[in-house]
Amino acid sequence: MSEVKVNKISPRSGTDVTLGDASDTFTIPASATLDVNGTIDVTGATVTGLSAGKILQVVQSSKTGQVTTTSTTMVTTELTGSITPVSTSNKVLIFTFLPCGTLASSVSHASRVISLALYRGTVSDTKISQASYVGRNLIGANSNDAYDYACHTFMYLDSPSTTSAQTYTVGMLTLNDTLTVQAHAYSDTSYMTLMEVEA
């Protein structure tokens, strides 16, 4: 085995230096340190060998602008997010924050609720978590024309078992078709944060 000792490697021209050829392996011996003070760009790379539980990427999306429905079947709140896992064994940790409300009309105070669900895909795909009675017993007013407001969060660890892009969506419905329910109430901003967790 040959050994070359230098203090610095610089490009002969331009600003790029290529180490080896495709399929070559460069080994850093045990107890040696690779000190990087700049930026590591791993776009297109497969990251392996990290201990489990590492957060590999974080993606956040948001939605502002009221979305209302009187549907008793699930419709989208338009709060969605997408992430592409780097390994089929990795998990996706999902956090959502969603201000929502009910416009009471003639519906009794006790029945002013909104049902929310988290889907992998669209609201026609796989439901992975549901909150059926958001808003019940949260104070609004006893008047039949009152407007009730609540904030709901989902926190779910998903196992999509794929390296294809995964989309997540929050859906909503009303339990009473005379009750209008609303996502992103008062035009407050809702958020969805997706984190890839190494298995």
Coordinates of C-alpha atoms in Angstrom, one line a residue:
M1 CA 0.0 0.0 0.0
S2 CA 1.4 3.4 -1.0
E3 CA 1.1 6.5 1.2
V4 CA 1.1 10.1 0.1
K5 CA 1.6 12.8 2.7
V6 CA 0.6 16.4 1.9
N7 CA -0.7 19.3 3.9
K8 CA -3.2 20.5 1.3
I9 CA -5.1 19.3 -1.8
S10 CA -6.3 22.1 -4.2
P11 CA -7.9 21.9 -7.6
R12 CA -5.6 22.4 -10.6
S13 CA -8.3 24.6 -12.2
G14 CA -11.7 25.8 -11.1
T15 CA -12.9 25.2 -7.6
D16 CA -13.8 21.4 -7.5
V17 CA -11.7 18.4 -6.4
T18 CA -12.9 14.9 -7.1
L19 CA -11.8 12.0 -4.9
G20 CA -11.6 8.7 -6.7
D21 CA -14.1 7.1 -9.0
A22 CA -17.6 5.7 -8.7
S23 CA -17.9 2.8 -6.2
D24 CA -14.6 3.8 -4.5
T25 CA -14.6 3.8 -0.7
F26 CA -12.6 6.2 1.4
T27 CA -12.0 5.1 5.0
I28 CA -11.3 7.3 8.0
P29 CA -9.6 5.1 10.6
A30 CA -11.0 4.6 14.1
S31 CA -10.2 7.5 16.5
A32 CA -9.4 9.8 13.5
T33 CA -11.5 13.0 13.2
L34 CA -12.9 14.5 10.0
D35 CA -13.3 18.2 10.9
V36 CA -15.7 20.0 8.6
N37 CA -16.1 23.8 9.1
G38 CA -18.0 24.4 5.9
T39 CA -21.1 22.8 4.5
I40 CA -21.7 19.1 3.7
D41 CA -24.1 18.7 0.8
V42 CA -25.6 15.2 0.8
T43 CA -28.1 15.8 -1.9
G44 CA -28.8 12.4 -3.6
A45 CA -26.7 10.5 -1.0
T46 CA -27.8 7.6 1.2
V47 CA -26.9 8.2 4.8
T48 CA -26.1 5.1 6.7
G49 CA -24.5 4.0 10.0
L50 CA -25.9 6.8 12.2
S51 CA -27.3 5.6 15.5
A52 CA -31.1 5.2 15.7
G53 CA -33.2 8.2 16.6
K54 CA -31.3 10.8 14.6
I55 CA -33.4 13.5 12.9
L56 CA -32.3 13.3 9.2
Q57 CA -34.5 16.1 7.8
V58 CA -37.3 18.5 8.8
V59 CA -39.9 19.9 6.4
Q60 CA -42.5 22.4 7.4
S61 CA -45.6 23.7 5.6
S62 CA -48.3 26.1 6.5
K63 CA -51.8 27.2 5.5
T64 CA -53.5 30.6 6.1
G65 CA -57.0 31.5 5.0
Q66 CA -60.3 30.1 6.3
V67 CA -61.5 26.8 4.9
T68 CA -65.1 26.0 5.9
T69 CA -67.5 23.1 5.3
T70 CA -70.9 21.7 6.3
S71 CA -69.9 18.2 5.0
T72 CA -70.5 15.2 7.2
T73 CA -67.8 13.3 5.2
M74 CA -64.1 14.2 5.3
V75 CA -62.9 17.1 3.2
T76 CA -59.4 18.5 3.1
T77 CA -58.4 21.5 5.3
E78 CA -55.8 22.2 2.7
L79 CA -53.1 21.7 5.4
T80 CA -50.7 19.3 3.7
G81 CA -47.0 18.4 3.8
S82 CA -44.6 16.2 1.9
I83 CA -41.4 14.4 2.8
T84 CA -39.2 11.8 1.0
P85 CA -37.6 9.3 3.4
V86 CA -34.1 8.1 2.6
S87 CA -34.7 4.6 3.9
T88 CA -37.7 2.3 4.1
S89 CA -36.9 1.5 7.7
N90 CA -37.1 5.2 8.8
K91 CA -40.1 6.8 10.5
V92 CA -41.8 10.1 10.0
L93 CA -42.8 12.1 13.0
I94 CA -45.7 14.4 12.3
F95 CA -46.7 17.5 14.2
T96 CA -49.6 19.7 13.3
F97 CA -51.1 22.9 14.8
L98 CA -54.5 23.8 13.5
P99 CA -56.8 26.7 14.8
C100 CA -60.4 25.6 14.1
G101 CA -63.9 26.9 14.9
T102 CA -67.6 26.2 14.7
L103 CA -70.2 28.7 13.6
A104 CA -73.1 27.6 15.8
S105 CA -76.2 28.8 13.9
S106 CA -79.1 27.0 15.5
V107 CA -77.0 24.1 16.8
S108 CA -76.9 23.6 20.5
H109 CA -73.7 24.5 22.4
A110 CA -73.0 20.9 23.3
S111 CA -73.0 19.8 19.7
R112 CA -70.7 22.4 18.3
V113 CA -67.8 20.2 17.4
I114 CA -65.4 19.6 14.5
S115 CA -63.9 16.2 13.7
L116 CA -60.4 16.2 12.4
A117 CA -58.3 13.4 11.0
L118 CA -54.7 12.9 9.8
Y119 CA -54.1 11.0 6.5
R120 CA -51.1 9.6 4.7
G121 CA -52.0 10.8 1.3
T122 CA -55.3 12.6 0.7
V123 CA -58.5 12.4 2.6
S124 CA -59.4 9.4 0.3
D125 CA -56.3 7.5 1.4
T126 CA -55.0 6.0 4.7
K127 CA -56.4 7.6 7.9
I128 CA -53.7 7.3 10.6
S129 CA -55.1 9.4 13.4
Q130 CA -58.4 11.1 14.3
A131 CA -59.8 13.5 16.8
S132 CA -63.6 13.2 16.7
Y133 CA -64.9 15.9 19.0
V134 CA -62.6 18.9 18.9
G135 CA -64.2 21.9 20.6
R136 CA -66.7 20.0 22.8
N137 CA -67.0 21.7 26.2
L138 CA -64.5 24.4 25.2
I139 CA -66.0 27.7 26.1
G140 CA -67.6 29.9 23.4
A141 CA -71.0 31.2 24.4
N142 CA -74.4 29.8 25.0
S143 CA -76.1 31.9 22.3
N144 CA -77.2 29.9 19.3
D145 CA -75.3 32.3 17.1
A146 CA -72.0 32.0 19.0
Y147 CA -68.7 31.2 17.3
D148 CA -66.5 28.7 19.1
Y149 CA -62.7 28.5 18.7
A150 CA -60.2 25.9 19.6
C151 CA -56.7 24.8 18.5
H152 CA -55.9 21.2 17.9
T153 CA -52.5 19.4 17.4
F154 CA -51.7 16.0 16.0
M155 CA -48.5 14.3 17.0
Y156 CA -48.0 10.9 15.3
L157 CA -45.1 8.6 14.5
D158 CA -45.7 7.0 11.1
S159 CA -43.9 4.1 9.4
P160 CA -44.5 4.6 5.7
S161 CA -41.9 1.9 4.7
T162 CA -40.9 3.5 1.5
T163 CA -38.4 5.9 -0.1
S164 CA -41.1 7.5 -2.3
A165 CA -42.4 11.0 -1.5
Q166 CA -45.1 10.9 1.2
T167 CA -47.8 13.5 1.5
Y168 CA -49.8 14.0 4.7
T169 CA -53.1 15.8 4.9
V170 CA -55.4 17.0 7.7
G171 CA -59.1 16.5 6.9
M172 CA -62.3 17.7 8.7
L173 CA -66.0 17.2 8.8
T174 CA -69.0 18.4 10.8
L175 CA -71.1 16.0 12.9
N176 CA -74.2 18.1 12.0
D177 CA -74.9 19.3 8.5
T178 CA -76.5 22.5 9.8
L179 CA -73.2 23.4 11.6
T180 CA -70.5 25.2 9.7
V181 CA -67.0 24.2 10.8
Q182 CA -63.8 26.0 9.9
A183 CA -60.1 25.3 9.7
H184 CA -57.5 28.1 10.1
A185 CA -60.1 30.0 11.9
Y186 CA -60.0 33.8 11.9
S187 CA -57.4 33.3 9.1
D188 CA -54.9 32.2 11.7
T189 CA -52.0 30.2 10.3
S190 CA -51.9 26.4 10.7
Y191 CA -48.6 24.4 10.5
M192 CA -47.5 20.9 9.7
T193 CA -44.0 19.8 10.6
L194 CA -42.6 16.5 9.2
M195 CA -39.4 15.0 10.6
E196 CA -37.6 11.9 9.3
V197 CA -36.3 9.8 12.2
E198 CA -33.7 7.1 11.6
A199 CA -34.9 3.7 12.7

